[in-house]
Each structure stands twice: as structure tokens, then as C-alpha cells.
Amino acid sequence: MKATEVGAVMTRDVVTAAYGTPLGDVVRVLGERRVGGLPVTDEDGRVIGVISTPDLARSRPRRTPEGASGPGWAGLISRMPGLGRARTAGDVMTAPAVTVGARATVTEASWLMTGHGVARLPVVDDEERLVGIVTRGELLRPVLRTDAEIERAVRRDVLGATLWLTPRALAVAVEDGVVTLTGRLEKRGDVDMAVRAASRINGVVAVVDQLSYRVDDTRAAVETAGIAGAVGTEEPVAGT
């Protein structure tokens, strides 16, 4: 079982701007692509900032340029304030950019997006080079599951693939994405494993643990470690 990674849902065909890209070109691309923002990269493909429609609205208003009064999204963008003083993408971009790794899970990316109040994240590889971009809608797509779909995933991936049990070995109830696990397992470690595995299922909001166990194998492990430590620290007998 593996949570969906950002690399599986991101858009790979990403239009970018350089620090010195004229702002008029940025506005044109935003309108043509019908997107709300794009990454700004350096000569090595590393993300140095992000420019979005709010970035274009941070300065004083300017008059509408000739020929920019037509209908449509591009026309609205061209009439946004903030373009009078700025000349390049680097003048208005938000930096440093908030990025996410391609191997991060969609849940981790969602938390990052929410915490920073952004609607899109440039996706980078291990060397911080741009490999894609992901939006809130793309992150939500794989996690929008019905309760019935989540229950099937829990029975298959947690009970079957993780615990090697039959699909009906435990009671699994799902309501609004909250999974409740009820039943008895052999070891306490199995309980912890089941809860962790269920929490990683796409679409799961929370896990309610109502599981019991027959043997506390975690206590036995602690006691064994304590005995080993005591033996290892025993003081040598004088004269030996």
C-alpha cells in the first residue's frame, strides 16, 4: 500500500518565466494558458519565485492600455493594477517560492498549500529543479472517494495486504471519511500498524481506534531492551 505521490498527479508541461521576462509576456501567457500563475526559474531550471495574478495587483492602479479592453480573461488580467511600476517577472514575483518534492504525498502537499495560503505548488526533483506543477484541484482528484470506496480500500490494503487477515476480520465503518476500526488483534503492534496504515489511505480524514489486542508485544520489547542494557553496563569484577 502506498499513498498517491505528487509526481503522479502533477502537470508536467509547465510554462515558466525567467527573472527578466517582460511583464507583458507574462500577462499574455497567463491569459493564453488560462492559468492563475507560473514559476519563475533561473538558468539551471531551479525555482526562484512564483508569479500569480495577486502579484500583479500589489501596486497602484494604472490606466488600461490601448487594445486591452476586449472581453475575456486576458483582457481582465491586462487591466489589473500593479503593472505601471513593474517591468519584469522578477519585479513582482513572490520569493522564495514554496515548492514540493515529486515524491511527497498528495496529503503532504495539501497541508503545505493550506499552510502557505497558495493555490499551486511548483514540483521539484532532488536537485530542486522544476519538474512540474500541481494545483489544488489536481491534489483533490485522487482523494475524493466515497465512504464505500474508502472501506473497500481499508479492507484490501490494511486488513489484507498489511495485516494478512481476511477482509472481514475486523469491523470497518466509514462516515464522511472517518474510519472506525473495531475488533481484536493478536498483538498491540498490529493495532498500531493497522491505525497507521488506515490513516495513509487516500480520502481518510481520521481513524478512530476501537481495537483491542491479546498480547502487548511492545512491553516485551521494552523489557528485553532493558535487560540487554543492564547486562551491557555491568561493572567488571576487580582483578579480572
Short mmCIF file of C-alpha atoms in Angstrom, two decimals:
data_model
loop_
_atom_site.label_atom_id
_atom_site.label_comp_id
_atom_site.label_asym_id
_atom_site.label_seq_id
_atom_site.Cartn_x
_atom_site.Cartn_y
_atom_site.Cartn_z
CA MET A 1 0.00 0.00 0.00
CA LYS A 2 1.32 3.40 -0.96
CA ALA A 3 -0.23 6.85 -0.77
CA THR A 4 -0.53 8.77 -4.04
CA GLU A 5 2.55 10.87 -4.73
CA VAL A 6 2.55 14.36 -6.19
CA GLY A 7 4.50 13.15 -9.20
CA ALA A 8 1.55 11.00 -10.23
CA VAL A 9 -0.95 13.88 -10.44
CA MET A 10 1.18 16.92 -11.36
CA THR A 11 1.17 18.70 -14.72
CA ARG A 12 4.50 18.14 -16.46
CA ASP A 13 4.07 20.63 -19.29
CA VAL A 14 4.85 23.77 -17.30
CA VAL A 15 5.25 27.22 -18.81
CA THR A 16 7.78 29.30 -16.89
CA ALA A 17 9.23 32.78 -16.80
CA ALA A 18 12.76 33.99 -16.18
CA TYR A 19 13.61 36.80 -13.77
CA GLY A 20 13.95 39.20 -16.67
CA THR A 21 10.90 38.10 -18.68
CA PRO A 22 8.92 41.24 -19.64
CA LEU A 23 5.74 41.53 -17.65
CA GLY A 24 3.71 41.91 -20.79
CA ASP A 25 4.81 38.45 -21.90
CA VAL A 26 3.84 37.03 -18.52
CA VAL A 27 0.36 38.57 -18.75
CA ARG A 28 -0.06 37.24 -22.28
CA VAL A 29 0.91 33.69 -21.27
CA LEU A 30 -1.38 33.71 -18.23
CA GLY A 31 -4.24 34.70 -20.48
CA GLU A 32 -3.46 32.22 -23.25
CA ARG A 33 -2.98 29.30 -20.86
CA ARG A 34 -5.87 30.39 -18.64
CA VAL A 35 -3.83 29.78 -15.51
CA GLY A 36 -3.51 31.83 -12.37
CA GLY A 37 0.25 31.70 -12.00
CA LEU A 38 3.56 30.27 -13.14
CA PRO A 39 7.01 29.53 -11.71
CA VAL A 40 10.00 31.81 -12.24
CA THR A 41 13.19 29.82 -12.81
CA ASP A 42 16.90 30.55 -13.11
CA GLU A 43 19.20 29.39 -15.91
CA ASP A 44 19.60 25.98 -14.24
CA GLY A 45 15.86 25.33 -14.05
CA ARG A 46 15.66 25.94 -10.30
CA VAL A 47 12.59 27.75 -8.99
CA ILE A 48 13.40 31.22 -7.63
CA GLY A 49 9.88 32.52 -7.29
CA VAL A 50 6.26 32.30 -8.37
CA ILE A 51 4.23 34.95 -10.14
CA SER A 52 0.44 34.89 -9.85
CA THR A 53 -2.46 37.19 -10.56
CA PRO A 54 -2.41 38.60 -6.98
CA ASP A 55 1.23 39.54 -7.53
CA LEU A 56 0.09 41.69 -10.43
CA ALA A 57 -2.28 43.59 -8.16
CA ARG A 58 0.05 44.74 -5.39
CA SER A 59 0.93 48.20 -6.68
CA ARG A 60 -1.02 51.29 -7.63
CA PRO A 61 -3.58 51.14 -10.49
CA ARG A 62 -2.62 52.20 -13.96
CA ARG A 63 -4.71 53.18 -16.96
CA THR A 64 -5.94 50.50 -19.29
CA PRO A 65 -3.54 50.19 -22.23
CA GLU A 66 -4.86 50.65 -25.73
CA GLY A 67 -6.18 47.43 -27.18
CA ALA A 68 -6.54 45.72 -23.80
CA SER A 69 -10.20 46.46 -23.23
CA GLY A 70 -11.55 43.43 -25.02
CA PRO A 71 -13.68 40.81 -23.29
CA GLY A 72 -12.33 37.65 -21.77
CA TRP A 73 -9.88 36.56 -19.11
CA ALA A 74 -6.81 38.05 -20.80
CA GLY A 75 -8.49 41.42 -21.05
CA LEU A 76 -9.29 41.39 -17.33
CA ILE A 77 -5.71 40.48 -16.43
CA SER A 78 -4.31 43.27 -18.57
CA ARG A 79 -6.40 45.81 -16.68
CA MET A 80 -5.15 44.72 -13.27
CA PRO A 81 -3.29 47.27 -11.16
CA GLY A 82 0.37 46.93 -10.36
CA LEU A 83 1.81 46.89 -13.85
CA GLY A 84 2.77 50.56 -14.05
CA ARG A 85 5.96 50.40 -12.00
CA ALA A 86 6.99 46.80 -12.62
CA ARG A 87 8.77 45.76 -15.81
CA THR A 88 9.75 42.11 -15.38
CA ALA A 89 8.59 38.91 -13.71
CA GLY A 90 11.31 39.37 -11.08
CA ASP A 91 9.82 42.73 -10.08
CA VAL A 92 6.53 41.25 -8.91
CA MET A 93 7.17 37.57 -8.18
CA THR A 94 6.73 36.08 -4.71
CA ALA A 95 10.04 34.78 -3.39
CA PRO A 96 11.22 32.47 -2.07
CA ALA A 97 8.86 30.06 -3.76
CA VAL A 98 7.00 27.39 -1.81
CA THR A 99 7.78 24.11 -3.59
CA VAL A 100 7.06 20.43 -3.05
CA GLY A 101 9.01 17.31 -3.93
CA ALA A 102 7.70 14.93 -6.57
CA ARG A 103 7.82 12.07 -4.02
CA ALA A 104 5.71 13.90 -1.43
CA THR A 105 2.21 12.55 -0.90
CA VAL A 106 -0.83 14.48 -2.04
CA THR A 107 -1.81 14.86 1.62
CA GLU A 108 1.54 16.46 2.49
CA ALA A 109 1.21 18.79 -0.49
CA SER A 110 -2.30 19.76 0.57
CA TRP A 111 -1.08 20.66 4.07
CA LEU A 112 1.74 22.71 2.55
CA MET A 113 -0.64 24.50 0.23
CA THR A 114 -3.09 25.27 3.01
CA GLY A 115 -0.41 26.38 5.46
CA HIS A 116 1.06 28.89 3.00
CA GLY A 117 -2.24 30.01 1.52
CA VAL A 118 -1.30 29.22 -2.08
CA ALA A 119 -3.30 27.62 -4.88
CA ARG A 120 -0.44 25.92 -6.74
CA LEU A 121 2.96 24.44 -5.97
CA PRO A 122 5.95 24.05 -8.28
CA VAL A 123 7.17 20.45 -8.09
CA VAL A 124 10.92 19.89 -7.89
CA ASP A 125 13.29 16.94 -8.07
CA ASP A 126 16.05 16.02 -5.64
CA GLU A 127 18.25 18.80 -7.07
CA GLU A 128 15.49 21.42 -6.68
CA ARG A 129 14.93 21.64 -10.44
CA LEU A 130 11.42 22.17 -11.74
CA VAL A 131 9.70 19.00 -12.98
CA GLY A 132 6.04 20.00 -12.84
CA ILE A 133 3.34 21.99 -11.12
CA VAL A 134 0.35 20.88 -9.06
CA THR A 135 -2.87 22.71 -8.24
CA ARG A 136 -5.43 22.21 -5.52
CA GLY A 137 -7.80 20.52 -7.93
CA GLU A 138 -5.17 18.01 -9.01
CA LEU A 139 -4.41 17.18 -5.38
CA LEU A 140 -8.05 16.60 -4.55
CA ARG A 141 -8.76 14.35 -7.53
CA PRO A 142 -7.25 11.13 -6.12
CA VAL A 143 -8.57 11.66 -2.59
CA LEU A 144 -12.19 12.37 -3.49
CA ARG A 145 -13.53 8.95 -2.59
CA THR A 146 -16.89 7.80 -1.34
CA ASP A 147 -17.14 6.16 2.07
CA ALA A 148 -17.80 2.83 0.37
CA GLU A 149 -14.61 3.16 -1.72
CA ILE A 150 -12.59 4.01 1.38
CA GLU A 151 -13.99 0.97 3.23
CA ARG A 152 -13.02 -1.32 0.36
CA ALA A 153 -9.52 0.18 0.32
CA VAL A 154 -9.12 -0.34 4.08
CA ARG A 155 -10.23 -3.96 3.90
CA ARG A 156 -7.98 -4.66 0.93
CA ASP A 157 -4.85 -2.67 1.81
CA VAL A 158 -4.90 -2.70 5.63
CA LEU A 159 -6.54 -5.96 6.61
CA GLY A 160 -5.32 -7.93 3.61
CA ALA A 161 -2.01 -6.51 2.37
CA THR A 162 -0.68 -5.16 5.69
CA LEU A 163 -2.03 -7.50 8.39
CA TRP A 164 -2.55 -10.61 6.24
CA LEU A 165 -6.06 -11.08 7.56
CA THR A 166 -9.34 -11.86 5.82
CA PRO A 167 -11.28 -8.77 4.66
CA ARG A 168 -13.92 -9.39 7.36
CA ALA A 169 -11.52 -10.00 10.26
CA LEU A 170 -12.34 -6.56 11.72
CA ALA A 171 -15.37 -4.30 11.66
CA VAL A 172 -14.70 -1.30 9.41
CA ALA A 173 -17.10 1.64 9.42
CA VAL A 174 -16.60 4.81 7.38
CA GLU A 175 -18.60 8.02 7.70
CA ASP A 176 -17.60 11.26 5.95
CA GLY A 177 -14.07 9.94 5.55
CA VAL A 178 -13.66 8.98 9.23
CA VAL A 179 -12.68 5.31 9.59
CA THR A 180 -13.61 3.37 12.73
CA LEU A 181 -11.79 0.08 13.32
CA THR A 182 -13.35 -2.36 15.79
CA GLY A 183 -12.26 -5.84 16.78
CA ARG A 184 -9.48 -7.85 18.42
CA LEU A 185 -5.99 -8.46 17.08
CA GLU A 186 -3.26 -10.75 18.30
CA LYS A 187 -0.63 -8.12 19.19
CA ARG A 188 -0.59 -4.49 20.23
CA GLY A 189 1.93 -3.82 17.49
CA ASP A 190 -0.65 -4.98 14.95
CA VAL A 191 -3.10 -2.41 16.31
CA ASP A 192 -0.61 0.40 15.86
CA MET A 193 0.21 -0.85 12.36
CA ALA A 194 -3.46 -1.00 11.38
CA VAL A 195 -4.17 2.55 12.53
CA ARG A 196 -1.10 3.96 10.76
CA ALA A 197 -1.88 2.09 7.55
CA ALA A 198 -5.53 3.19 7.54
CA SER A 199 -4.55 6.82 8.08
CA ARG A 200 -2.47 6.72 4.88
CA ILE A 201 -5.38 5.64 2.69
CA ASN A 202 -6.32 8.38 0.24
CA GLY A 203 -9.52 10.09 1.34
CA VAL A 204 -9.26 9.16 5.03
CA VAL A 205 -9.85 12.17 7.28
CA ALA A 206 -9.23 10.44 10.62
CA VAL A 207 -9.05 6.97 12.19
CA VAL A 208 -10.96 6.02 15.34
CA ASP A 209 -9.18 3.18 17.14
CA GLN A 210 -11.57 0.80 18.91
CA LEU A 211 -9.27 -2.19 18.60
CA SER A 212 -8.13 -4.49 21.41
CA TYR A 213 -5.24 -6.98 21.49
CA ARG A 214 -4.32 -10.23 23.23
CA VAL A 215 -0.57 -9.72 23.74
CA ASP A 216 1.30 -6.49 24.46
CA ASP A 217 4.39 -7.20 22.39
CA THR A 218 5.63 -3.62 22.78
CA ARG A 219 6.11 -4.11 26.55
CA ALA A 220 8.05 -7.32 25.95
CA ALA A 221 10.33 -5.47 23.54
CA VAL A 222 10.99 -2.71 26.09
CA GLU A 223 11.74 -5.23 28.87
CA THR A 224 14.13 -7.14 26.59
CA ALA A 225 15.94 -3.94 25.70
CA GLY A 226 16.21 -3.05 29.39
CA ILE A 227 17.72 -6.40 30.29
CA ALA A 228 20.21 -6.14 27.43
CA GLY A 229 21.19 -2.66 28.57
CA ALA A 230 21.69 -3.77 32.16
CA VAL A 231 23.94 -6.62 31.07
CA GLY A 232 25.94 -4.33 28.84
CA THR A 233 26.61 -1.84 31.65
CA GLU A 234 27.56 -4.36 34.34
CA GLU A 235 30.78 -3.25 36.07
CA PRO A 236 33.76 -5.64 35.73
CA VAL A 237 34.95 -7.54 38.81
CA ALA A 238 38.17 -6.18 40.25
CA GLY A 239 41.25 -8.19 39.35
CA THR A 240 39.75 -9.78 36.24
#
